Amino acid sequence: MFRNTAKIGAKLLVSLHALTLAVAITERTNFVIFFVDDMGFGDLRTFGAPTTSTPNIDAMAMEGIRFTQWYSAHPICTPSRAAMVTGRLPVRYGLCGGANGTQRTFACDAKYGLPTNETTFASALQRSGYHTMAVGKWHLGQEWEYMPFRHGFDEYYGVPSSVDMGRAYNNRTAEASFQREYYGCTPLALVHNEAIVEQPVDLGSLNAKYTAAAMDFLTRVSNSSAPFLLYMAYGHVHTPQYAGKSFEGSSRRGIFGDSVMEVDDSVGKVLAHLRALGKSADTLVVLTSDNGAPNAAQHAAPWLPLQPISGSNGPFLGEKLSTWEGGLRVPGIAVWPGTIAAGRVSEDIVSTLDIYATLMDVANVV
């Protein structure tokens, strides 16, 4: 599997203009992966969003490289996430769709998940001595045998499914009631490893809890001689929209913009914490989205008027669930101070599939 994906990863490495496969890496590199849910190509200021403020992610792009042709591996949650963590097309292990050709995700009552014989970037790095943690949305199976701690993560803190798959406090959109009845789910649970720590989840404080968990992990591993992997998969900006009190009403883009700004704040805090710990120069950070933004009708109750509760795919045709550009072409940013030249913009075609092999090459895991 590693040999099959190495050529893919080489493409991303060449695009970074930072490394080649022949470079001798003398220090073990850390990794932080920010994975945003349903964020479209046009949802960040640095990608042209006119009414949403994202100063921290914009600064990240200025300090590293911004990819204008970054493609997700699939236009919906579960298969795109599976592809990223394994570096393999999800059709190869049954996570691409239903027998009738529909695109499918693991719902809250799913009995199966990412096959246990698949190698994830976390399990490969864990075997190589990395500390590994997943924070946020998993959506690759909610039964214990399929959870992150069974796929190479030392620690997991998050909601295993999408934030629309269950009752929760502080939903801010009318669609929330429709979605929880549609899925027929139990209240959303916030999980730390094998323990439920909150149920129903309070969405108003969820993102702050994710940020705190990520920063706590970084603090705990910062003095270790072993490198680390932090995979931070936000519940934002999937519907229903929600945000902490300090972000409510803060965006000209309405409640959707509030959610985007809360993600931006979290990214900024984690990156600032990396700098404070003296780990920035040793850490490759990547930010992207699982798929394009949905259109306003995809998560709407049919009896309610359409509301601006989902994102923008910029100039591109299509949306989440479609294989047009709008369903697959997403923001992509990478930063690695001192290694990736600042302020670069790349038009090279790269993919979420490249992340796995890139991490393996940089970490010298074979």
mmCIF file of C-alpha atoms in Angstrom:
data_model
loop_
_atom_site.group_PDB
_atom_site.id
_atom_site.type_symbol
_atom_site.label_atom_id
_atom_site.label_comp_id
_atom_site.label_asym_id
_atom_site.label_seq_id
_atom_site.Cartn_x
_atom_site.Cartn_y
_atom_site.Cartn_z
ATOM 1 C CA MET A 1 0.000 0.000 0.000
ATOM 2 C CA PHE A 2 2.793 2.417 0.864
ATOM 3 C CA ARG A 3 4.480 1.763 -2.497
ATOM 4 C CA ASN A 4 1.225 2.386 -4.350
ATOM 5 C CA THR A 5 0.644 5.755 -2.700
ATOM 6 C CA ALA A 6 4.209 7.081 -2.726
ATOM 7 C CA LYS A 7 3.923 8.461 -6.254
ATOM 8 C CA ILE A 8 0.766 10.358 -5.288
ATOM 9 C CA GLY A 9 2.471 11.876 -2.265
ATOM 10 C CA ALA A 10 5.462 12.880 -4.319
ATOM 11 C CA LYS A 11 3.174 15.173 -6.309
ATOM 12 C CA LEU A 12 2.194 17.125 -3.208
ATOM 13 C CA LEU A 13 5.798 17.271 -2.049
ATOM 14 C CA VAL A 14 6.930 18.648 -5.400
ATOM 15 C CA SER A 15 4.057 21.125 -5.314
ATOM 16 C CA LEU A 16 5.293 22.389 -1.957
ATOM 17 C CA HIS A 17 8.726 22.982 -3.510
ATOM 18 C CA ALA A 18 10.031 22.120 -0.065
ATOM 19 C CA LEU A 19 11.222 18.538 -0.166
ATOM 20 C CA THR A 20 12.057 15.775 -2.582
ATOM 21 C CA LEU A 21 12.060 12.091 -1.844
ATOM 22 C CA ALA A 22 15.868 12.245 -1.765
ATOM 23 C CA VAL A 23 16.079 14.785 1.075
ATOM 24 C CA ALA A 24 17.586 13.418 4.269
ATOM 25 C CA ILE A 25 15.260 14.397 7.104
ATOM 26 C CA THR A 26 17.290 14.791 10.274
ATOM 27 C CA GLU A 27 14.474 15.698 12.656
ATOM 28 C CA ARG A 28 11.167 13.899 13.076
ATOM 29 C CA THR A 29 8.449 16.161 11.741
ATOM 30 C CA ASN A 30 5.171 16.771 13.566
ATOM 31 C CA PHE A 31 1.849 17.009 11.724
ATOM 32 C CA VAL A 32 -1.352 18.963 12.276
ATOM 33 C CA ILE A 33 -4.285 18.341 9.919
ATOM 34 C CA PHE A 34 -7.244 20.750 10.078
ATOM 35 C CA PHE A 35 -10.242 19.196 8.313
ATOM 36 C CA VAL A 36 -13.319 21.419 7.996
ATOM 37 C CA ASP A 37 -16.757 19.944 7.298
ATOM 38 C CA ASP A 38 -18.640 21.108 4.168
ATOM 39 C CA MET A 39 -16.480 24.193 3.618
ATOM 40 C CA GLY A 40 -16.697 25.338 0.007
ATOM 41 C CA PHE A 41 -14.029 26.895 -2.185
ATOM 42 C CA GLY A 42 -15.475 30.374 -1.655
ATOM 43 C CA ASP A 43 -15.913 30.336 2.137
ATOM 44 C CA LEU A 44 -12.545 31.786 3.201
ATOM 45 C CA ARG A 45 -11.422 35.365 2.678
ATOM 46 C CA THR A 46 -8.136 34.194 1.190
ATOM 47 C CA PHE A 47 -10.133 32.273 -1.439
ATOM 48 C CA GLY A 48 -12.361 35.242 -2.237
ATOM 49 C CA ALA A 49 -15.169 35.245 0.342
ATOM 50 C CA PRO A 50 -16.459 38.856 0.374
ATOM 51 C CA THR A 51 -18.351 38.932 3.680
ATOM 52 C CA THR A 52 -16.612 36.415 5.948
ATOM 53 C CA SER A 53 -13.600 37.376 8.044
ATOM 54 C CA THR A 54 -10.931 34.674 8.460
ATOM 55 C CA PRO A 55 -7.762 36.503 9.529
ATOM 56 C CA ASN A 56 -5.994 33.502 11.069
ATOM 57 C CA ILE A 57 -6.476 31.192 8.095
ATOM 58 C CA ASP A 58 -5.580 34.075 5.760
ATOM 59 C CA ALA A 59 -2.348 34.544 7.712
ATOM 60 C CA MET A 60 -1.690 30.814 7.471
ATOM 61 C CA ALA A 61 -1.970 31.055 3.689
ATOM 62 C CA MET A 62 0.398 34.038 3.619
ATOM 63 C CA GLU A 63 2.937 32.161 5.712
ATOM 64 C CA GLY A 64 2.797 29.045 3.521
ATOM 65 C CA ILE A 65 1.252 27.866 0.274
ATOM 66 C CA ARG A 66 -2.312 28.190 -0.993
ATOM 67 C CA PHE A 67 -3.523 25.586 -3.488
ATOM 68 C CA THR A 68 -6.088 26.750 -6.026
ATOM 69 C CA GLN A 69 -6.669 23.273 -7.498
ATOM 70 C CA TRP A 70 -7.080 21.071 -4.438
ATOM 71 C CA TYR A 71 -9.611 18.269 -4.872
ATOM 72 C CA SER A 72 -11.354 16.133 -2.310
ATOM 73 C CA ALA A 73 -11.451 12.411 -3.037
ATOM 74 C CA HIS A 74 -15.238 12.289 -2.847
ATOM 75 C CA PRO A 75 -18.109 14.819 -2.597
ATOM 76 C CA ILE A 76 -19.572 13.549 0.687
ATOM 77 C CA CYS A 77 -18.349 13.031 4.243
ATOM 78 C CA THR A 78 -17.635 9.365 4.966
ATOM 79 C CA PRO A 79 -15.839 8.336 1.744
ATOM 80 C CA SER A 80 -13.827 11.565 1.561
ATOM 81 C CA ARG A 81 -12.603 11.079 5.141
ATOM 82 C CA ALA A 82 -11.808 7.433 4.540
ATOM 83 C CA ALA A 83 -9.785 8.373 1.466
ATOM 84 C CA MET A 84 -7.800 10.972 3.370
ATOM 85 C CA VAL A 85 -6.823 8.811 6.335
ATOM 86 C CA THR A 86 -5.939 5.785 4.169
ATOM 87 C CA GLY A 87 -4.654 7.410 0.979
ATOM 88 C CA ARG A 88 -6.819 4.968 -0.981
ATOM 89 C CA LEU A 89 -9.910 5.385 -3.096
ATOM 90 C CA PRO A 90 -12.913 4.537 -0.888
ATOM 91 C CA VAL A 91 -14.457 2.308 -3.560
ATOM 92 C CA ARG A 92 -11.631 -0.154 -2.919
ATOM 93 C CA TYR A 93 -12.981 -1.010 0.523
ATOM 94 C CA GLY A 94 -16.709 -0.511 0.156
ATOM 95 C CA LEU A 95 -17.195 3.046 1.444
ATOM 96 C CA CYS A 96 -18.103 4.787 -1.797
ATOM 97 C CA GLY A 97 -21.893 4.385 -1.929
ATOM 98 C CA GLY A 98 -24.905 2.139 -1.830
ATOM 99 C CA ALA A 99 -25.705 -0.790 -4.099
ATOM 100 C CA ASN A 100 -28.222 1.373 -5.955
ATOM 101 C CA GLY A 101 -25.574 3.951 -6.856
ATOM 102 C CA THR A 102 -26.476 6.494 -4.179
ATOM 103 C CA GLN A 103 -23.789 8.274 -2.202
ATOM 104 C CA ARG A 104 -23.813 7.146 1.391
ATOM 105 C CA THR A 105 -22.444 8.055 4.789
ATOM 106 C CA PHE A 106 -22.474 6.232 8.094
ATOM 107 C CA ALA A 107 -25.618 7.338 9.915
ATOM 108 C CA CYS A 108 -25.964 7.384 13.680
ATOM 109 C CA ASP A 109 -27.204 3.780 13.744
ATOM 110 C CA ALA A 110 -24.413 2.381 11.555
ATOM 111 C CA LYS A 111 -23.210 -1.086 12.514
ATOM 112 C CA TYR A 112 -20.050 -0.966 10.436
ATOM 113 C CA GLY A 113 -17.181 1.403 9.763
ATOM 114 C CA LEU A 114 -13.778 1.816 8.180
ATOM 115 C CA PRO A 115 -12.526 -1.785 7.762
ATOM 116 C CA THR A 116 -10.161 -2.763 10.529
ATOM 117 C CA ASN A 117 -7.581 -4.096 8.074
ATOM 118 C CA GLU A 118 -7.090 -0.672 6.479
ATOM 119 C CA THR A 119 -3.900 1.189 7.412
ATOM 120 C CA THR A 120 -4.486 4.818 8.337
ATOM 121 C CA PHE A 121 -1.839 7.527 8.511
ATOM 122 C CA ALA A 122 -2.340 7.451 12.282
ATOM 123 C CA SER A 123 -1.665 3.721 12.620
ATOM 124 C CA ALA A 124 1.404 3.938 10.373
ATOM 125 C CA LEU A 125 2.804 6.887 12.330
ATOM 126 C CA GLN A 126 1.871 5.338 15.674
ATOM 127 C CA ARG A 127 3.930 2.252 14.821
ATOM 128 C CA SER A 128 6.798 4.600 14.016
ATOM 129 C CA GLY A 129 6.686 6.120 17.497
ATOM 130 C CA TYR A 130 4.377 9.095 16.999
ATOM 131 C CA HIS A 131 1.951 10.387 19.606
ATOM 132 C CA THR A 132 -1.424 10.562 17.837
ATOM 133 C CA MET A 133 -4.714 12.258 18.643
ATOM 134 C CA ALA A 134 -7.978 12.800 16.769
ATOM 135 C CA VAL A 135 -10.266 15.661 17.776
ATOM 136 C CA GLY A 136 -13.774 16.262 16.415
ATOM 137 C CA LYS A 137 -15.848 14.518 13.773
ATOM 138 C CA TRP A 138 -14.890 10.953 12.872
ATOM 139 C CA HIS A 139 -17.764 9.636 10.713
ATOM 140 C CA LEU A 140 -16.008 6.367 9.895
ATOM 141 C CA GLY A 141 -18.059 4.170 12.226
ATOM 142 C CA GLN A 142 -19.418 4.698 15.706
ATOM 143 C CA GLU A 143 -19.178 1.168 17.092
ATOM 144 C CA TRP A 144 -16.147 0.853 19.365
ATOM 145 C CA GLU A 145 -14.282 -1.477 17.000
ATOM 146 C CA TYR A 146 -14.299 1.216 14.285
ATOM 147 C CA MET A 147 -13.531 4.268 16.396
ATOM 148 C CA PRO A 148 -10.304 6.318 16.081
ATOM 149 C CA PHE A 149 -8.616 4.513 18.979
ATOM 150 C CA ARG A 150 -8.934 1.323 16.907
ATOM 151 C CA HIS A 151 -7.351 2.980 13.886
ATOM 152 C CA GLY A 152 -4.046 4.257 15.248
ATOM 153 C CA PHE A 153 -5.022 7.186 17.449
ATOM 154 C CA ASP A 154 -3.766 7.079 21.020
ATOM 155 C CA GLU A 155 -6.578 9.386 22.043
ATOM 156 C CA TYR A 156 -9.922 10.577 20.683
ATOM 157 C CA TYR A 157 -12.141 13.446 21.766
ATOM 158 C CA GLY A 158 -15.151 14.311 19.663
ATOM 159 C CA VAL A 159 -18.593 13.546 18.254
ATOM 160 C CA PRO A 160 -18.327 10.368 16.143
ATOM 161 C CA SER A 161 -20.942 11.462 13.568
ATOM 162 C CA SER A 162 -22.099 14.676 11.913
ATOM 163 C CA VAL A 163 -23.574 17.325 14.177
ATOM 164 C CA ASP A 164 -26.954 16.976 12.469
ATOM 165 C CA MET A 165 -27.297 13.323 13.480
ATOM 166 C CA GLY A 166 -28.960 13.739 16.857
ATOM 167 C CA ARG A 167 -30.531 16.119 19.314
ATOM 168 C CA ALA A 168 -28.289 18.747 20.814
ATOM 169 C CA TYR A 169 -28.469 22.018 22.693
ATOM 170 C CA ASN A 170 -27.989 25.413 21.040
ATOM 171 C CA ASN A 171 -28.744 24.570 17.422
ATOM 172 C CA ARG A 172 -29.291 27.890 15.671
ATOM 173 C CA THR A 173 -31.228 26.782 12.598
ATOM 174 C CA ALA A 174 -34.794 25.626 12.145
ATOM 175 C CA GLU A 175 -33.495 22.718 10.059
ATOM 176 C CA ALA A 176 -32.164 21.103 13.225
ATOM 177 C CA SER A 177 -35.548 19.719 14.281
ATOM 178 C CA PHE A 178 -36.197 18.342 10.805
ATOM 179 C CA GLN A 179 -32.812 16.624 10.628
ATOM 180 C CA ARG A 180 -32.959 14.910 13.979
ATOM 181 C CA GLU A 181 -36.418 13.550 13.216
ATOM 182 C CA TYR A 182 -35.271 12.457 9.757
ATOM 183 C CA TYR A 183 -32.302 10.504 11.085
ATOM 184 C CA GLY A 184 -34.204 9.185 14.110
ATOM 185 C CA CYS A 185 -31.086 9.455 16.236
ATOM 186 C CA THR A 186 -30.447 9.459 19.946
ATOM 187 C CA PRO A 187 -28.995 12.659 21.424
ATOM 188 C CA LEU A 188 -25.532 13.560 20.166
ATOM 189 C CA ALA A 189 -22.755 12.249 22.385
ATOM 190 C CA LEU A 190 -19.366 13.821 23.027
ATOM 191 C CA VAL A 191 -16.865 11.010 23.538
ATOM 192 C CA HIS A 192 -13.425 10.868 25.114
ATOM 193 C CA ASN A 193 -11.901 7.554 24.123
ATOM 194 C CA GLU A 194 -14.461 4.967 25.291
ATOM 195 C CA ALA A 195 -16.333 7.253 27.705
ATOM 196 C CA ILE A 196 -19.305 9.494 26.961
ATOM 197 C CA VAL A 197 -18.563 12.824 28.626
ATOM 198 C CA GLU A 198 -21.616 14.823 27.488
ATOM 199 C CA GLN A 199 -25.026 13.881 26.078
ATOM 200 C CA PRO A 200 -26.800 15.734 24.571
ATOM 201 C CA VAL A 201 -23.931 17.841 23.306
ATOM 202 C CA ASP A 202 -24.017 21.586 23.873
ATOM 203 C CA LEU A 203 -23.132 22.827 20.391
ATOM 204 C CA GLY A 204 -22.616 26.342 21.701
ATOM 205 C CA SER A 205 -19.478 25.250 23.542
ATOM 206 C CA LEU A 206 -18.413 22.317 21.342
ATOM 207 C CA ASN A 207 -15.834 24.113 19.214
ATOM 208 C CA ALA A 208 -14.206 25.660 22.273
ATOM 209 C CA LYS A 209 -13.940 22.185 23.814
ATOM 210 C CA TYR A 210 -12.317 20.860 20.653
ATOM 211 C CA THR A 211 -9.793 23.682 20.699
ATOM 212 C CA ALA A 212 -8.998 23.128 24.371
ATOM 213 C CA ALA A 213 -8.545 19.374 23.826
ATOM 214 C CA ALA A 214 -6.168 19.986 20.916
ATOM 215 C CA MET A 215 -4.097 22.502 22.863
ATOM 216 C CA ASP A 216 -3.964 20.196 25.890
ATOM 217 C CA PHE A 217 -2.641 17.373 23.710
ATOM 218 C CA LEU A 218 0.033 19.619 22.232
ATOM 219 C CA THR A 219 1.094 20.717 25.703
ATOM 220 C CA ARG A 220 1.329 17.134 26.964
ATOM 221 C CA VAL A 221 3.464 15.902 24.065
ATOM 222 C CA SER A 222 5.616 19.013 23.632
ATOM 223 C CA ASN A 223 8.340 17.818 25.993
ATOM 224 C CA SER A 224 8.473 14.321 24.535
ATOM 225 C CA SER A 225 11.309 13.297 22.260
ATOM 226 C CA ALA A 226 8.717 11.570 20.060
ATOM 227 C CA PRO A 227 6.920 13.518 17.310
ATOM 228 C CA PHE A 228 3.145 13.941 17.148
ATOM 229 C CA LEU A 229 0.150 13.889 14.839
ATOM 230 C CA LEU A 230 -2.927 15.992 15.604
ATOM 231 C CA TYR A 231 -5.936 15.382 13.358
ATOM 232 C CA MET A 232 -8.513 18.082 14.051
ATOM 233 C CA ALA A 233 -11.790 17.529 12.204
ATOM 234 C CA TYR A 234 -14.300 20.275 12.927
ATOM 235 C CA GLY A 235 -18.058 19.780 13.205
ATOM 236 C CA HIS A 236 -18.327 23.190 11.534
ATOM 237 C CA VAL A 237 -19.508 24.286 8.977
ATOM 238 C CA HIS A 238 -21.985 21.467 8.432
ATOM 239 C CA THR A 239 -25.596 22.304 9.235
ATOM 240 C CA PRO A 240 -27.150 22.920 11.679
ATOM 241 C CA GLN A 241 -25.177 26.112 12.252
ATOM 242 C CA TYR A 242 -24.024 26.981 15.756
ATOM 243 C CA ALA A 243 -21.379 29.088 17.432
ATOM 244 C CA GLY A 244 -20.192 30.154 20.844
ATOM 245 C CA LYS A 245 -21.723 33.231 22.469
ATOM 246 C CA SER A 246 -18.792 35.438 21.537
ATOM 247 C CA PHE A 247 -19.305 34.663 17.834
ATOM 248 C CA GLU A 248 -23.073 34.969 17.573
ATOM 249 C CA GLY A 249 -23.961 37.884 15.324
ATOM 250 C CA SER A 250 -20.315 38.651 14.579
ATOM 251 C CA SER A 251 -20.354 38.063 10.808
ATOM 252 C CA ARG A 252 -21.952 39.929 7.916
ATOM 253 C CA ARG A 253 -22.561 36.462 6.464
ATOM 254 C CA GLY A 254 -25.102 35.665 9.210
ATOM 255 C CA ILE A 255 -25.089 32.486 11.269
ATOM 256 C CA PHE A 256 -23.063 30.620 8.663
ATOM 257 C CA GLY A 257 -20.373 33.281 8.789
ATOM 258 C CA ASP A 258 -20.367 33.058 12.587
ATOM 259 C CA SER A 259 -19.527 29.355 12.270
ATOM 260 C CA VAL A 260 -16.701 30.039 9.815
ATOM 261 C CA MET A 261 -15.273 32.693 12.107
ATOM 262 C CA GLU A 262 -15.323 30.274 15.039
ATOM 263 C CA VAL A 263 -13.299 27.790 12.981
ATOM 264 C CA ASP A 264 -10.850 30.547 12.094
ATOM 265 C CA ASP A 265 -10.468 31.485 15.745
ATOM 266 C CA SER A 266 -9.771 27.866 16.677
ATOM 267 C CA VAL A 267 -7.143 27.472 13.955
ATOM 268 C CA GLY A 268 -5.489 30.664 15.147
ATOM 269 C CA LYS A 269 -5.374 29.502 18.762
ATOM 270 C CA VAL A 270 -3.895 26.107 17.902
ATOM 271 C CA LEU A 271 -1.234 27.652 15.668
ATOM 272 C CA ALA A 272 -0.392 30.252 18.302
ATOM 273 C CA HIS A 273 -0.030 27.459 20.843
ATOM 274 C CA LEU A 274 2.333 25.615 18.501
ATOM 275 C CA ARG A 275 4.459 28.750 18.289
ATOM 276 C CA ALA A 276 4.424 29.238 22.060
ATOM 277 C CA LEU A 277 5.615 25.656 22.510
ATOM 278 C CA GLY A 278 8.429 26.217 20.016
ATOM 279 C CA LYS A 279 7.079 23.571 17.635
ATOM 280 C CA SER A 280 6.122 25.578 14.540
ATOM 281 C CA ALA A 281 9.362 25.026 12.635
ATOM 282 C CA ASP A 282 9.110 21.287 13.224
ATOM 283 C CA THR A 283 5.456 20.967 12.184
ATOM 284 C CA LEU A 284 3.786 20.596 8.791
ATOM 285 C CA VAL A 285 0.240 21.994 9.022
ATOM 286 C CA VAL A 286 -2.430 21.317 6.394
ATOM 287 C CA LEU A 287 -5.941 22.774 6.192
ATOM 288 C CA THR A 288 -8.638 21.599 3.796
ATOM 289 C CA SER A 289 -12.293 20.513 3.582
ATOM 290 C CA ASP A 290 -13.952 17.121 3.164
ATOM 291 C CA ASN A 291 -16.062 18.259 0.189
ATOM 292 C CA GLY A 292 -17.710 21.267 -1.381
ATOM 293 C CA ALA A 293 -20.501 23.241 0.229
ATOM 294 C CA PRO A 294 -24.076 21.932 -0.049
ATOM 295 C CA ASN A 295 -26.738 24.014 -1.706
ATOM 296 C CA ALA A 296 -29.386 25.599 0.486
ATOM 297 C CA ALA A 297 -31.930 22.841 -0.187
ATOM 298 C CA GLN A 298 -29.811 19.819 0.702
ATOM 299 C CA HIS A 299 -30.199 20.158 4.459
ATOM 300 C CA ALA A 300 -33.514 22.028 4.520
ATOM 301 C CA ALA A 301 -36.905 20.905 5.744
ATOM 302 C CA PRO A 302 -39.186 20.938 2.694
ATOM 303 C CA TRP A 303 -41.822 23.075 4.444
ATOM 304 C CA LEU A 304 -39.393 25.845 5.426
ATOM 305 C CA PRO A 305 -38.193 28.710 3.236
ATOM 306 C CA LEU A 306 -34.592 28.381 2.110
ATOM 307 C CA GLN A 307 -32.095 30.131 4.337
ATOM 308 C CA PRO A 308 -28.432 31.157 3.790
ATOM 309 C CA ILE A 309 -27.142 28.475 6.159
ATOM 310 C CA SER A 310 -24.606 26.812 3.890
ATOM 311 C CA GLY A 311 -21.455 27.930 2.160
ATOM 312 C CA SER A 312 -20.237 28.981 -1.256
ATOM 313 C CA ASN A 313 -18.345 27.085 -3.929
ATOM 314 C CA GLY A 314 -17.184 30.338 -5.461
ATOM 315 C CA PRO A 315 -17.296 30.384 -9.250
ATOM 316 C CA PHE A 316 -17.738 26.646 -9.640
ATOM 317 C CA LEU A 317 -20.765 24.692 -10.825
ATOM 318 C CA GLY A 318 -22.156 22.042 -8.513
ATOM 319 C CA GLU A 319 -22.225 21.371 -4.804
ATOM 320 C CA LYS A 320 -21.767 18.659 -2.199
ATOM 321 C CA LEU A 321 -22.886 15.267 -3.593
ATOM 322 C CA SER A 322 -22.020 16.286 -7.157
ATOM 323 C CA THR A 323 -18.866 15.501 -9.079
ATOM 324 C CA TRP A 324 -18.824 18.933 -10.687
ATOM 325 C CA GLU A 325 -16.056 21.257 -9.532
ATOM 326 C CA GLY A 326 -18.231 22.673 -6.757
ATOM 327 C CA GLY A 327 -18.582 19.267 -5.119
ATOM 328 C CA LEU A 328 -14.900 18.361 -5.127
ATOM 329 C CA ARG A 329 -12.755 21.490 -5.467
ATOM 330 C CA VAL A 330 -12.029 22.805 -1.986
ATOM 331 C CA PRO A 331 -9.654 25.152 -0.164
ATOM 332 C CA GLY A 332 -6.177 23.786 0.494
ATOM 333 C CA ILE A 333 -3.397 25.410 2.526
ATOM 334 C CA ALA A 334 -0.098 24.086 3.871
ATOM 335 C CA VAL A 335 2.383 25.845 6.138
ATOM 336 C CA TRP A 336 5.765 24.777 7.509
ATOM 337 C CA PRO A 337 7.851 27.760 8.630
ATOM 338 C CA GLY A 338 11.403 27.652 7.360
ATOM 339 C CA THR A 339 10.660 24.818 4.947
ATOM 340 C CA ILE A 340 7.746 25.960 2.784
ATOM 341 C CA ALA A 341 8.387 29.373 1.272
ATOM 342 C CA ALA A 342 5.880 31.967 2.459
ATOM 343 C CA GLY A 343 3.267 33.569 0.249
ATOM 344 C CA ARG A 344 3.206 30.961 -2.496
ATOM 345 C CA VAL A 345 0.166 30.156 -4.624
ATOM 346 C CA SER A 346 0.149 26.852 -6.484
ATOM 347 C CA GLU A 347 -2.029 25.909 -9.435
ATOM 348 C CA ASP A 348 -0.789 22.306 -9.349
ATOM 349 C CA ILE A 349 -3.538 19.708 -9.106
ATOM 350 C CA VAL A 350 -3.363 18.028 -5.720
ATOM 351 C CA SER A 351 -5.806 15.931 -3.734
ATOM 352 C CA THR A 352 -6.817 14.996 -0.244
ATOM 353 C CA LEU A 353 -5.534 11.552 -1.234
ATOM 354 C CA ASP A 354 -2.017 13.036 -1.297
ATOM 355 C CA ILE A 355 -1.998 13.729 2.443
ATOM 356 C CA TYR A 356 -1.367 10.123 3.478
ATOM 357 C CA ALA A 357 1.635 9.553 1.238
ATOM 358 C CA THR A 358 3.057 13.003 1.967
ATOM 359 C CA LEU A 359 3.018 12.310 5.702
ATOM 360 C CA MET A 360 4.664 8.924 5.145
ATOM 361 C CA ASP A 361 7.397 10.440 2.973
ATOM 362 C CA VAL A 362 8.116 13.337 5.310
ATOM 363 C CA ALA A 363 8.165 11.032 8.351
ATOM 364 C CA ASN A 364 10.320 8.539 6.438
ATOM 365 C CA VAL A 365 7.866 5.740 7.165
ATOM 366 C CA VAL A 366 8.080 2.874 4.671
#
